[in-house]
mmCIF file with all atom_site columns, C-alpha atoms in Angstrom:
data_model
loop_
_atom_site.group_PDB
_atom_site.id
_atom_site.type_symbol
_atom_site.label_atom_id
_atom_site.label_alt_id
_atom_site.label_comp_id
_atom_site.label_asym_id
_atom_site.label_entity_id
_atom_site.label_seq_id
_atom_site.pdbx_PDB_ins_code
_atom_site.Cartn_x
_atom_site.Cartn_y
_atom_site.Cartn_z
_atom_site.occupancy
_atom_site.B_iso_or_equiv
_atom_site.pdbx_formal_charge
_atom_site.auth_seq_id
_atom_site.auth_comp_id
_atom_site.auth_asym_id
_atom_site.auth_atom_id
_atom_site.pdbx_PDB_model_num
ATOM 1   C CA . UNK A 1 1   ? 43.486 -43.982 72.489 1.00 0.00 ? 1   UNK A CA 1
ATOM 2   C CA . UNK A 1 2   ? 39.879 -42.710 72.468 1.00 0.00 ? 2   UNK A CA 1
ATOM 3   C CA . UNK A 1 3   ? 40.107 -40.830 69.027 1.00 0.00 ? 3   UNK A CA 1
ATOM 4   C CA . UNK A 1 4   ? 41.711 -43.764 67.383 1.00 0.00 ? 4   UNK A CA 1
ATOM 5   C CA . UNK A 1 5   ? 39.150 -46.272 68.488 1.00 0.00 ? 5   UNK A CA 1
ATOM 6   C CA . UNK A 1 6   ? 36.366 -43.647 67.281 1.00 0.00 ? 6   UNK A CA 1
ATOM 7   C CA . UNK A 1 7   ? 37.805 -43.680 63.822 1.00 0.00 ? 7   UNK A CA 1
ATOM 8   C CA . UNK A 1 8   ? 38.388 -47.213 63.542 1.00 0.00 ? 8   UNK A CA 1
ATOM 9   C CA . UNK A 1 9   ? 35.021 -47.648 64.488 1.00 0.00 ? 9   UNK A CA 1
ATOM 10  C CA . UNK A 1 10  ? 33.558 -44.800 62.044 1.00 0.00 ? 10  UNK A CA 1
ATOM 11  C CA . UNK A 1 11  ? 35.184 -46.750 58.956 1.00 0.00 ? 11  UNK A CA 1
ATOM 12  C CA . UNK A 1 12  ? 34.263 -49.845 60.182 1.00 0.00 ? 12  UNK A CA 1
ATOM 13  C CA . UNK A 1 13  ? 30.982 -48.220 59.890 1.00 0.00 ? 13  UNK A CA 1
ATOM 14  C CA . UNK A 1 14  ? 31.647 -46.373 56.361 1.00 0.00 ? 14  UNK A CA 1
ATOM 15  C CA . UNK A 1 15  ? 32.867 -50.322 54.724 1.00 0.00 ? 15  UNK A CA 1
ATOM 16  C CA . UNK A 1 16  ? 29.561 -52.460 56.043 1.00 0.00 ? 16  UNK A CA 1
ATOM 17  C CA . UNK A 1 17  ? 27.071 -49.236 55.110 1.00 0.00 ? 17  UNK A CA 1
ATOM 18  C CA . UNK A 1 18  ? 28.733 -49.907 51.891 1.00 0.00 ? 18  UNK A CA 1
ATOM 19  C CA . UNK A 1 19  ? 28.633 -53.406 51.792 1.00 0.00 ? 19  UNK A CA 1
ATOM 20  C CA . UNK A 1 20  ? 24.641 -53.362 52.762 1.00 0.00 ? 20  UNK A CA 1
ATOM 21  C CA . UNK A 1 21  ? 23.987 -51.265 50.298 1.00 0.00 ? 21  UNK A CA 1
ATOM 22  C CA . UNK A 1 22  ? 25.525 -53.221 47.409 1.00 0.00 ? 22  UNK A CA 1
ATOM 23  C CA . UNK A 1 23  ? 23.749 -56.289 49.031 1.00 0.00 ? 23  UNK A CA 1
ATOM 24  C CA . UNK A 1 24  ? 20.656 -54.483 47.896 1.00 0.00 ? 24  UNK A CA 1
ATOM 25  C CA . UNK A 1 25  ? 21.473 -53.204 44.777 1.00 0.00 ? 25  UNK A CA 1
ATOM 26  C CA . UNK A 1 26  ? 22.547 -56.729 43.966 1.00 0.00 ? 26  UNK A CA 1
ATOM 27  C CA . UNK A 1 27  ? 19.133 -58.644 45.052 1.00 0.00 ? 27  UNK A CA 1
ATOM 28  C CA . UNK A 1 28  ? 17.122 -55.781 43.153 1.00 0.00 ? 28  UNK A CA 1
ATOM 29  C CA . UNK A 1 29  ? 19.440 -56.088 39.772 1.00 0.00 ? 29  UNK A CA 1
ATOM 30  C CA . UNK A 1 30  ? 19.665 -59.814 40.124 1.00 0.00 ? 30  UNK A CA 1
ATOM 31  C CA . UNK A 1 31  ? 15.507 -60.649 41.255 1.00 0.00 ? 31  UNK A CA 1
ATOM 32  C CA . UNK A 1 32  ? 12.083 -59.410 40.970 1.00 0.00 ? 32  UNK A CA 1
ATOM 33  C CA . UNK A 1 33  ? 12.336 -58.826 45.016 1.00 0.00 ? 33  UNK A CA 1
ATOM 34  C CA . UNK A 1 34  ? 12.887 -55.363 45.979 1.00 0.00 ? 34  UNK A CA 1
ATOM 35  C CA . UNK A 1 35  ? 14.754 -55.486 49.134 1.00 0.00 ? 35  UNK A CA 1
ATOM 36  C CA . UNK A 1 36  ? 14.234 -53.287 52.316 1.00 0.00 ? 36  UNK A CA 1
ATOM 37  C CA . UNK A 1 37  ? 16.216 -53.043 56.031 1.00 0.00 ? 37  UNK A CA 1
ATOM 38  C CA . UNK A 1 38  ? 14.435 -52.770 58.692 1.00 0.00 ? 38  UNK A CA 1
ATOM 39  C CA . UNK A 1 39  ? 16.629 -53.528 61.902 1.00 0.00 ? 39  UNK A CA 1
ATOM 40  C CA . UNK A 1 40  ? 20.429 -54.409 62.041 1.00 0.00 ? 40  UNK A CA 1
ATOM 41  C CA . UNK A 1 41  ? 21.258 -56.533 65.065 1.00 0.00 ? 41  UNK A CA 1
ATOM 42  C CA . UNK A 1 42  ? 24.672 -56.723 66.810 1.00 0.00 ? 42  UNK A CA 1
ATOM 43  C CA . UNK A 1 43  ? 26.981 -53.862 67.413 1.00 0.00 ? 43  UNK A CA 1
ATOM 44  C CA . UNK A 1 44  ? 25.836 -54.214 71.125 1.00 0.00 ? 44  UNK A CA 1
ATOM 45  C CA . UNK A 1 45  ? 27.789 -50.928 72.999 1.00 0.00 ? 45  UNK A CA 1
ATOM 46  C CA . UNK A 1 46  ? 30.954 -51.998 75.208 1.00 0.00 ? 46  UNK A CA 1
ATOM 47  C CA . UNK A 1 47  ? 29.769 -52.126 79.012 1.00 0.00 ? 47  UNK A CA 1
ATOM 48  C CA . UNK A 1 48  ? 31.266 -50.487 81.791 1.00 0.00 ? 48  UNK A CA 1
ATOM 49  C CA . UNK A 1 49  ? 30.667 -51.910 84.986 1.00 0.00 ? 49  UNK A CA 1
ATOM 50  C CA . UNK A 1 50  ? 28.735 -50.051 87.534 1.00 0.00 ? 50  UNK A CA 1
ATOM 51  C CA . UNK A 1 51  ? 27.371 -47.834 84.728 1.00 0.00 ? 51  UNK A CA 1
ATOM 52  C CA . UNK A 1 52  ? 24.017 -48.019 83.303 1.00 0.00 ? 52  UNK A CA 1
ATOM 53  C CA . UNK A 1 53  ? 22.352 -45.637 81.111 1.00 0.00 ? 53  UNK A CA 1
ATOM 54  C CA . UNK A 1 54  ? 19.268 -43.713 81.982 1.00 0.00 ? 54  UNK A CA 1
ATOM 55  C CA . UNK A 1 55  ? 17.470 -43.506 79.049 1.00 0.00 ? 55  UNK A CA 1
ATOM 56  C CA . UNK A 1 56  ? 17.974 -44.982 75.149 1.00 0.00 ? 56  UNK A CA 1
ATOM 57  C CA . UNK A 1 57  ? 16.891 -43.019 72.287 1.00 0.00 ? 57  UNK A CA 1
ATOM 58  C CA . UNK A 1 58  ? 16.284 -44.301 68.712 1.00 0.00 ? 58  UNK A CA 1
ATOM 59  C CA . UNK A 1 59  ? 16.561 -42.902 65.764 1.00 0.00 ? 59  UNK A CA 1
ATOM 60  C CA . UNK A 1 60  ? 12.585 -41.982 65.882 1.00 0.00 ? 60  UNK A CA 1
ATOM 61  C CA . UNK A 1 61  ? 13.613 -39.732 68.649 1.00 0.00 ? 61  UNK A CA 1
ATOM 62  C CA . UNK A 1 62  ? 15.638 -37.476 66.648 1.00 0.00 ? 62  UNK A CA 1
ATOM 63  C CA . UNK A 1 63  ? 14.410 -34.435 64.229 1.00 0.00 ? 63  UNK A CA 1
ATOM 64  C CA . UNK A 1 64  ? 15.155 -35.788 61.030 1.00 0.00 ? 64  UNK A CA 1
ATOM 65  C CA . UNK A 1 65  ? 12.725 -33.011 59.009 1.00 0.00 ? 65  UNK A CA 1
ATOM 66  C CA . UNK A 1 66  ? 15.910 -30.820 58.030 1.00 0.00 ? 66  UNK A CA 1
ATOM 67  C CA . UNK A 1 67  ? 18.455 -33.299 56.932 1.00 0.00 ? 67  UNK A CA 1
ATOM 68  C CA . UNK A 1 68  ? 15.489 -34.631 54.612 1.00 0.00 ? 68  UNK A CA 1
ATOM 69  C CA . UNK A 1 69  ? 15.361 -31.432 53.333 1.00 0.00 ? 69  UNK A CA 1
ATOM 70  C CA . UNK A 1 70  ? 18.685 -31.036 52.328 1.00 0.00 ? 70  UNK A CA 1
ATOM 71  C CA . UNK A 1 71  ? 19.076 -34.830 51.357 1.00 0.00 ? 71  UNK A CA 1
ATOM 72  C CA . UNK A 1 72  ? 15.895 -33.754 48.352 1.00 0.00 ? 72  UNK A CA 1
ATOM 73  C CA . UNK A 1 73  ? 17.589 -30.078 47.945 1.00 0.00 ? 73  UNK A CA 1
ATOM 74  C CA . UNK A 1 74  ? 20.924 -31.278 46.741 1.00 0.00 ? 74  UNK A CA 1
ATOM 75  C CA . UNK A 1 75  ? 21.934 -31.317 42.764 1.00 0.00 ? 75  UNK A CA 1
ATOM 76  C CA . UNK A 1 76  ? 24.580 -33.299 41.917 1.00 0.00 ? 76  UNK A CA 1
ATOM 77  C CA . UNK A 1 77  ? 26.191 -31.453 39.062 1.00 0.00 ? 77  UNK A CA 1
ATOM 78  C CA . UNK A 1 78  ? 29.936 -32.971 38.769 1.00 0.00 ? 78  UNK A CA 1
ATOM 79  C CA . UNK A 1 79  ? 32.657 -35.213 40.470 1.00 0.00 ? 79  UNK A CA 1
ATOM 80  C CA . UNK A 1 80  ? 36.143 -34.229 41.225 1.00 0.00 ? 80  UNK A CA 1
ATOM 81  C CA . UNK A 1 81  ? 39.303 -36.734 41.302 1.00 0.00 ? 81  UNK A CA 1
ATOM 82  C CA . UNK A 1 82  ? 42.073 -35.570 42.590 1.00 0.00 ? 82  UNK A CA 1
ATOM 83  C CA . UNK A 1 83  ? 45.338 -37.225 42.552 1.00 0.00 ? 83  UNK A CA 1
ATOM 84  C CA . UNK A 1 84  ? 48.440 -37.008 44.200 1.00 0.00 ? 84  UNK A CA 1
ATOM 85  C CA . UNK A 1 85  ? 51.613 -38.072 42.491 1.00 0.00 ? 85  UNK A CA 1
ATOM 86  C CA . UNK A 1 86  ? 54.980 -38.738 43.817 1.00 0.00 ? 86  UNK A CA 1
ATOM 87  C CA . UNK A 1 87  ? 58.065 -39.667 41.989 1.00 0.00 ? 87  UNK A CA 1
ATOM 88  C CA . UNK A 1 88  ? 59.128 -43.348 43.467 1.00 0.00 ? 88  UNK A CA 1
ATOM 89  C CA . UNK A 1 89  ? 62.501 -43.814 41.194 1.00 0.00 ? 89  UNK A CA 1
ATOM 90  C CA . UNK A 1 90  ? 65.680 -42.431 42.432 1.00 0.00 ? 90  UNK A CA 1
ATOM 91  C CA . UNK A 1 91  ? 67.455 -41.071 39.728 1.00 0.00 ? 91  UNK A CA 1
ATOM 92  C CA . UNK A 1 92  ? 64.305 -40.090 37.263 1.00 0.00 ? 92  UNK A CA 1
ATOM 93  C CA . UNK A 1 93  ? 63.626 -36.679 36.180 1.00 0.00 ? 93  UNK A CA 1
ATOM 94  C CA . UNK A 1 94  ? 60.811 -34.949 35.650 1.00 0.00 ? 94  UNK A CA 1
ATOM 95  C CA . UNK A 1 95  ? 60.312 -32.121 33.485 1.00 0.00 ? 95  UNK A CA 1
ATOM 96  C CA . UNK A 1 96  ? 57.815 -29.876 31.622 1.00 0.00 ? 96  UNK A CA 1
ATOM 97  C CA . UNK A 1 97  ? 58.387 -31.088 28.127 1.00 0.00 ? 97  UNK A CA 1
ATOM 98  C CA . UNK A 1 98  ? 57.784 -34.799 29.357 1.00 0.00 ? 98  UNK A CA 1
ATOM 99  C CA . UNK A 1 99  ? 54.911 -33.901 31.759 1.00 0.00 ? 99  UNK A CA 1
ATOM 100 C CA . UNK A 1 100 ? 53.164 -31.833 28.313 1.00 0.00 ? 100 UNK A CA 1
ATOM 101 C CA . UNK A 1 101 ? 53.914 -35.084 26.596 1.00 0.00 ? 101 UNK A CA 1
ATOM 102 C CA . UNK A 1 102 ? 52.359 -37.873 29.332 1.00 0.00 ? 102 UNK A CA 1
ATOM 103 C CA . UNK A 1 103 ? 49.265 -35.522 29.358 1.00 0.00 ? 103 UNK A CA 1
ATOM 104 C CA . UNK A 1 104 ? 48.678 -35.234 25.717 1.00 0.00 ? 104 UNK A CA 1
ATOM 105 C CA . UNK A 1 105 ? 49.273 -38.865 24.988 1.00 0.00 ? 105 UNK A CA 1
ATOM 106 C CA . UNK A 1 106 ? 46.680 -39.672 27.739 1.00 0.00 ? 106 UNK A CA 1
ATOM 107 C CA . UNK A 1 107 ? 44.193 -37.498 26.322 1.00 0.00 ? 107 UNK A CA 1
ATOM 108 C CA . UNK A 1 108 ? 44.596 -39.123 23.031 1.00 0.00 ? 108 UNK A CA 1
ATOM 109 C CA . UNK A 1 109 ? 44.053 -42.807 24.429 1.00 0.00 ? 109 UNK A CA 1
ATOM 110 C CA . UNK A 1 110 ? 40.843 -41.384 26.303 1.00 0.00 ? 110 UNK A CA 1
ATOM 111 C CA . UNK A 1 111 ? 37.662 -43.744 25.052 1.00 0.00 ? 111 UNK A CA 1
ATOM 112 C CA . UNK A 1 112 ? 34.265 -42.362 25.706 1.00 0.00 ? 112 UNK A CA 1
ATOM 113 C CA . UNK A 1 113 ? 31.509 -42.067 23.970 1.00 0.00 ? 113 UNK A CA 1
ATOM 114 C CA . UNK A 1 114 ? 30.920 -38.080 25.160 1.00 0.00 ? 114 UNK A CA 1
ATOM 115 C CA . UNK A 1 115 ? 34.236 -36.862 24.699 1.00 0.00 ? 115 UNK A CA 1
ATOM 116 C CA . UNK A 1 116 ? 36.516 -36.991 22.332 1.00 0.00 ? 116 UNK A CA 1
ATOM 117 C CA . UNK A 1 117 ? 39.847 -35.325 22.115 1.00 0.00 ? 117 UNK A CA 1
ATOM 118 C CA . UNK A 1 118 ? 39.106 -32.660 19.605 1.00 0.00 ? 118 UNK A CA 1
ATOM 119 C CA . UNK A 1 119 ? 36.264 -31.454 22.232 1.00 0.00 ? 119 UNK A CA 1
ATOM 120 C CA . UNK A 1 120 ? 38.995 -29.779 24.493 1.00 0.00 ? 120 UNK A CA 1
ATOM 121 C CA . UNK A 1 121 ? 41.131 -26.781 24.731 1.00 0.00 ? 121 UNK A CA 1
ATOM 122 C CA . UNK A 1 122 ? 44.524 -27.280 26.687 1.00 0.00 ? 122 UNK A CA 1
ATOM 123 C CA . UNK A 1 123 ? 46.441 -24.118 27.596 1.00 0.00 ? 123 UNK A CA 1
ATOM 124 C CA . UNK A 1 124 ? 50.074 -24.805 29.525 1.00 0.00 ? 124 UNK A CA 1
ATOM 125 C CA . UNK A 1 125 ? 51.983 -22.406 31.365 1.00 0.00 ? 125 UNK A CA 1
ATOM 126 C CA . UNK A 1 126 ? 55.551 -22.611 32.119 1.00 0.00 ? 126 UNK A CA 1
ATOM 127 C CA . UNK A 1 127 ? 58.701 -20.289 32.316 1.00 0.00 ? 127 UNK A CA 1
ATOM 128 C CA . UNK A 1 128 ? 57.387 -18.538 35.345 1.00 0.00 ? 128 UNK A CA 1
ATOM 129 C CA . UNK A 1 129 ? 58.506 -20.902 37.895 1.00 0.00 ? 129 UNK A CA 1
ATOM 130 C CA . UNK A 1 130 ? 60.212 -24.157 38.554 1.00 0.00 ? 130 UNK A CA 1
ATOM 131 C CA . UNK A 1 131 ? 57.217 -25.983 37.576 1.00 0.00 ? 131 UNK A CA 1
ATOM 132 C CA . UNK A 1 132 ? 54.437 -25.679 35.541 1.00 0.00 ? 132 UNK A CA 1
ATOM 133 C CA . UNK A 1 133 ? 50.274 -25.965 35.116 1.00 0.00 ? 133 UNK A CA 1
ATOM 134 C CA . UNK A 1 134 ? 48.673 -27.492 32.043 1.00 0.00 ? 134 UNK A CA 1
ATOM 135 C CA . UNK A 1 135 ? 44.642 -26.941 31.545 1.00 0.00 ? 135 UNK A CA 1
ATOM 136 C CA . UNK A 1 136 ? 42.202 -28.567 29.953 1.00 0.00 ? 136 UNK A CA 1
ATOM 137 C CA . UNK A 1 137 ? 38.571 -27.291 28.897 1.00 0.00 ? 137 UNK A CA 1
ATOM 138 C CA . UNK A 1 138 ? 35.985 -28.660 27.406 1.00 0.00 ? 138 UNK A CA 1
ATOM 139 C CA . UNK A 1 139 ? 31.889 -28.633 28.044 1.00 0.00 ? 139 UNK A CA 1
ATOM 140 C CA . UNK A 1 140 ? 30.991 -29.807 31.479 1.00 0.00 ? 140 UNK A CA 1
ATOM 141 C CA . UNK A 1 141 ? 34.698 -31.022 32.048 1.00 0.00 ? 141 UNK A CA 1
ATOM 142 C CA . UNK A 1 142 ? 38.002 -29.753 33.101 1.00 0.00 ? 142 UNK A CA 1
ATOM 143 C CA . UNK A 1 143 ? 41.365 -31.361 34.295 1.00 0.00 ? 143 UNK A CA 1
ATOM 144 C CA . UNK A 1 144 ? 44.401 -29.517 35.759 1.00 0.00 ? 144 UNK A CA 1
ATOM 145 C CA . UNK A 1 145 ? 47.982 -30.932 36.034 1.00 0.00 ? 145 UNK A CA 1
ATOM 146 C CA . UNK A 1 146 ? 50.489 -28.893 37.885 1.00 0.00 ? 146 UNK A CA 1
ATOM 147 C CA . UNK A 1 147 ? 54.142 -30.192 38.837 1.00 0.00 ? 147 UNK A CA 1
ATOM 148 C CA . UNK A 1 148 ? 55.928 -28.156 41.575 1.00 0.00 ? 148 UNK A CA 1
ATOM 149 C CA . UNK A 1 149 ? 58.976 -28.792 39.450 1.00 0.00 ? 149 UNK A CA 1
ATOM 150 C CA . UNK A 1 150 ? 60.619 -31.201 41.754 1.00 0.00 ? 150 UNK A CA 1
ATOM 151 C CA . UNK A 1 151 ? 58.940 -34.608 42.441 1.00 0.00 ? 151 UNK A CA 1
ATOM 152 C CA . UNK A 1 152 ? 55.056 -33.792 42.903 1.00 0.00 ? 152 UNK A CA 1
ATOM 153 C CA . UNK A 1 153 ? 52.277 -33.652 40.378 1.00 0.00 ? 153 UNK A CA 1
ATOM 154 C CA . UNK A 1 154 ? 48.793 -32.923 41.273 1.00 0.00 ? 154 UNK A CA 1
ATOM 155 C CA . UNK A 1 155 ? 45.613 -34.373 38.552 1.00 0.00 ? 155 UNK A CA 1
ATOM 156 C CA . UNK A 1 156 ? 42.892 -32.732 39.221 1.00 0.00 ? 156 UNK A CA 1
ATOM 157 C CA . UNK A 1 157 ? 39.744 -33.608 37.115 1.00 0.00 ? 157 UNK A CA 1
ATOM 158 C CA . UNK A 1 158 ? 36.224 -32.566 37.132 1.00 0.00 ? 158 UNK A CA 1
ATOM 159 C CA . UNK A 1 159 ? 33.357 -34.171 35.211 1.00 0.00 ? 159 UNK A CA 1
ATOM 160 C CA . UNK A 1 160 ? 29.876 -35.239 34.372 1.00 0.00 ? 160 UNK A CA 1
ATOM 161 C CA . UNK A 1 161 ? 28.676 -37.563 37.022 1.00 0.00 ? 161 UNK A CA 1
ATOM 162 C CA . UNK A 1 162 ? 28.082 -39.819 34.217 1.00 0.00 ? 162 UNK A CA 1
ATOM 163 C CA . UNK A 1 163 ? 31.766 -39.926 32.893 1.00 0.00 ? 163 UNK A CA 1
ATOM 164 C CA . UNK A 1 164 ? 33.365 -40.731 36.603 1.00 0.00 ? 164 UNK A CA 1
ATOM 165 C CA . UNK A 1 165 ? 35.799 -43.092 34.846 1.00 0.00 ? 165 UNK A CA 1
ATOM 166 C CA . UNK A 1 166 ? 37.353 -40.467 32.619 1.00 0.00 ? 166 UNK A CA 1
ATOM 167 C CA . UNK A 1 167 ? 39.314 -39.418 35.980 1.00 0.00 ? 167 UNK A CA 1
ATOM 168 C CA . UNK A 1 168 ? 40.610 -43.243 36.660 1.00 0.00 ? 168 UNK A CA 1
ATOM 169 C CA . UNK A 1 169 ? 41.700 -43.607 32.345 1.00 0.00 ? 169 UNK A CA 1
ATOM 170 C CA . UNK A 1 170 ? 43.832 -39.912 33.001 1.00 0.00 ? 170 UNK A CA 1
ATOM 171 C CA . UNK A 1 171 ? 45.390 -40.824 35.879 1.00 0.00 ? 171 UNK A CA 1
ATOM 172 C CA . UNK A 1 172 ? 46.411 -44.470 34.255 1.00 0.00 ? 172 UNK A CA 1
ATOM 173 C CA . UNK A 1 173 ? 47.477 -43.487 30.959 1.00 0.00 ? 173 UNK A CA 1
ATOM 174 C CA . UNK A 1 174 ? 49.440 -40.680 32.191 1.00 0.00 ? 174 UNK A CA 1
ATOM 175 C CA . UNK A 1 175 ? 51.130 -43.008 34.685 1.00 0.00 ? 175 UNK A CA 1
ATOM 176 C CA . UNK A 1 176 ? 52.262 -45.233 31.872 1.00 0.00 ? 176 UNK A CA 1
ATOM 177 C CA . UNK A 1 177 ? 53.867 -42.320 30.054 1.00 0.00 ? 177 UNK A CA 1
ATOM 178 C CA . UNK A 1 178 ? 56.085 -41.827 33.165 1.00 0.00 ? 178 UNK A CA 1
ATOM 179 C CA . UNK A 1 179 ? 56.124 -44.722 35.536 1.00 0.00 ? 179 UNK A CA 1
ATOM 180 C CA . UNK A 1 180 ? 58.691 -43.737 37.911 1.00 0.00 ? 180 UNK A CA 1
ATOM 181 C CA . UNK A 1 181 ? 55.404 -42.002 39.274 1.00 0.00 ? 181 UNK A CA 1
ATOM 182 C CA . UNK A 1 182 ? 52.715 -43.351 41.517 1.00 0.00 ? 182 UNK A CA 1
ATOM 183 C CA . UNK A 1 183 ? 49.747 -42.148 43.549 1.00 0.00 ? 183 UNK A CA 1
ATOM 184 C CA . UNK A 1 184 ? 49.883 -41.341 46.999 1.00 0.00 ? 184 UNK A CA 1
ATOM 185 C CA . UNK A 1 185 ? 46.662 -39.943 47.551 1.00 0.00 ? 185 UNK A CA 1
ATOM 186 C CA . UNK A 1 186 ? 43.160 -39.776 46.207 1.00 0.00 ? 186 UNK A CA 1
ATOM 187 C CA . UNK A 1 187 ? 40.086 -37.488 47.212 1.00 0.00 ? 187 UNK A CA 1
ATOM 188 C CA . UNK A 1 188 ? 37.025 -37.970 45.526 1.00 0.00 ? 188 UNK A CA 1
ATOM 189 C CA . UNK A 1 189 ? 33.899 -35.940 46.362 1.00 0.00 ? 189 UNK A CA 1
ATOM 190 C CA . UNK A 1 190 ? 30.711 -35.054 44.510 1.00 0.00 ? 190 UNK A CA 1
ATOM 191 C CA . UNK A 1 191 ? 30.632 -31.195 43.407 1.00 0.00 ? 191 UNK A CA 1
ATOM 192 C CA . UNK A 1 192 ? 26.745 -29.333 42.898 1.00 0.00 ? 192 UNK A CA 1
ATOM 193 C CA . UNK A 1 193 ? 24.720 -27.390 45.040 1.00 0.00 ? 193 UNK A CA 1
ATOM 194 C CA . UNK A 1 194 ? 22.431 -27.601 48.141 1.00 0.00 ? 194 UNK A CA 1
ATOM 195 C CA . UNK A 1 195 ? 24.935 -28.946 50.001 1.00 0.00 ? 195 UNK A CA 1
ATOM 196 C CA . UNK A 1 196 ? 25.564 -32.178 47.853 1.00 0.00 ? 196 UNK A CA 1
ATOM 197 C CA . UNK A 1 197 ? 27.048 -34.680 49.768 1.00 0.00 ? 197 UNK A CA 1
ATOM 198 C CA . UNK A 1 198 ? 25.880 -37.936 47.666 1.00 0.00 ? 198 UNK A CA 1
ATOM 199 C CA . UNK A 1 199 ? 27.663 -39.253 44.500 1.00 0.00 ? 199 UNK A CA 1
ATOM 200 C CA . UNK A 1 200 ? 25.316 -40.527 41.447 1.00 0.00 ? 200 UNK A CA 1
ATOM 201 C CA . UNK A 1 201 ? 24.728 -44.425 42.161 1.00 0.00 ? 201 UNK A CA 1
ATOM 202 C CA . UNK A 1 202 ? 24.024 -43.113 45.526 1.00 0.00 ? 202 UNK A CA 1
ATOM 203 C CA . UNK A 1 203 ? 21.200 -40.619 44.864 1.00 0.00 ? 203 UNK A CA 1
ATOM 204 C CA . UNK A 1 204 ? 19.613 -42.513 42.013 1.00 0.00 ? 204 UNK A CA 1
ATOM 205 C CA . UNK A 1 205 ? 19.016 -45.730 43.734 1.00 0.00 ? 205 UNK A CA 1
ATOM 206 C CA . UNK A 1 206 ? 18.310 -44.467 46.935 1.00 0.00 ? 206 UNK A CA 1
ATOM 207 C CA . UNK A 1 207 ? 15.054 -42.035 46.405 1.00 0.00 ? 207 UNK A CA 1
ATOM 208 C CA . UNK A 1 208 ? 14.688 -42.034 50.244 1.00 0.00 ? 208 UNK A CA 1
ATOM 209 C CA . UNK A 1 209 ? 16.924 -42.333 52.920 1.00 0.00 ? 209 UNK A CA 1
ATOM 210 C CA . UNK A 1 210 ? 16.567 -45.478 55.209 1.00 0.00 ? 210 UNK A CA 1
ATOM 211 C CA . UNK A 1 211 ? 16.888 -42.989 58.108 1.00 0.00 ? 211 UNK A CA 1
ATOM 212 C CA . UNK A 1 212 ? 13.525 -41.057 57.449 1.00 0.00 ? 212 UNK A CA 1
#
């Protein structure tokens, strides 16, 4: 009961931090303010009765030098999508020559002005096993499909931090190529070095943590 209450309260936490922070984007885009949080009031912690803590610490308290340091040392060099796709049609086959097919055809319909489909190389591999993996190369960018030769197939697509909705027009025109499948999962995370943990928008607009 504990653990589930901490993680409803965590992304209660994750939604509003990201709900503030578009609050701020949207008064600095939208004014010639340039907006700033101080305090947040509320959130008050649940009392227990007969228990009353000793001492309170703030977030002055705490050693925040390192974290800074890693916050300024990270390089955000790429994103990675990856989505999971299950077959959601009883009766519907999958199979390599149709999976080469969706994937080609939703290169082709790709529109952006830094890629273009003559840019990549695409190698496919088949025979081997049930299923099969088809690769995609070109600078900066890559994108794997594999199918486990049953009912699953895996997108996975790296790119320029810049071109984060090449991922989302892959996953959607393959998806209308063969629409007995849908997405049951996506993980998104920034890929670089110095332990990056931020995406772009993130990084770029905030120069300084609110913590420091």
């Amino acid at each position: 009961m504990t653990l589930t209450s901490s993680l409803t309260l965590l992304e209660l936490m994750i939604c509003l931090s990201k709900k503030i922070k578009k609050s701020i984007l949207d008064i600095d885009n939208q004014s010639d303010f340039k907006a700033t949080i101080y305090n947040i009031y509320g959130g008050a912690f649940q009392r227990v009765r007969g228990f009353e803590f000793s001492q309170n610490f703030e977030l002055r308290d705490y050693d925040m030098r390192s974290s800074l340091q890693q916050w300024k040392a990270q390089k955000l060099m790429e994103q990675q999508d990856i989505f999971q796709l299950e077959k959601n049609v009883i009766g519907s086959k999958l199979s390599f020559e149709n999976i080469k097919i969706a994937f080609k055809k939703a290169f082709l319909q790709l529109k952006s002005k830094d890629f273009s489909p003559e840019m990549a190389m695409v190698h496919d591999f088949s025979g081997w096993a049930n299923g099969c993996i088809i690769i995609a190369l070109w600078p900066g960018s890559r994108v794997v499909v594999l199918w486990d030769g049953r009912n699953h197939v895996d997108i996975n697509v790296c790119t320029h931090p810049q071109n984060r909705n090449i991922a989302e027009d892959i996953k959607n025109n393959f998806i209308s190529e063969i629409p007995s499948l849908k997405v049951v999962l996506h993980d998104f995370q920034p890929r670089g070095f110095g332990r990056v943990v931020n995406f772009l928008d993130e990084s770029e607009t905030l120069q300084t943590p609110h913590w420091t």
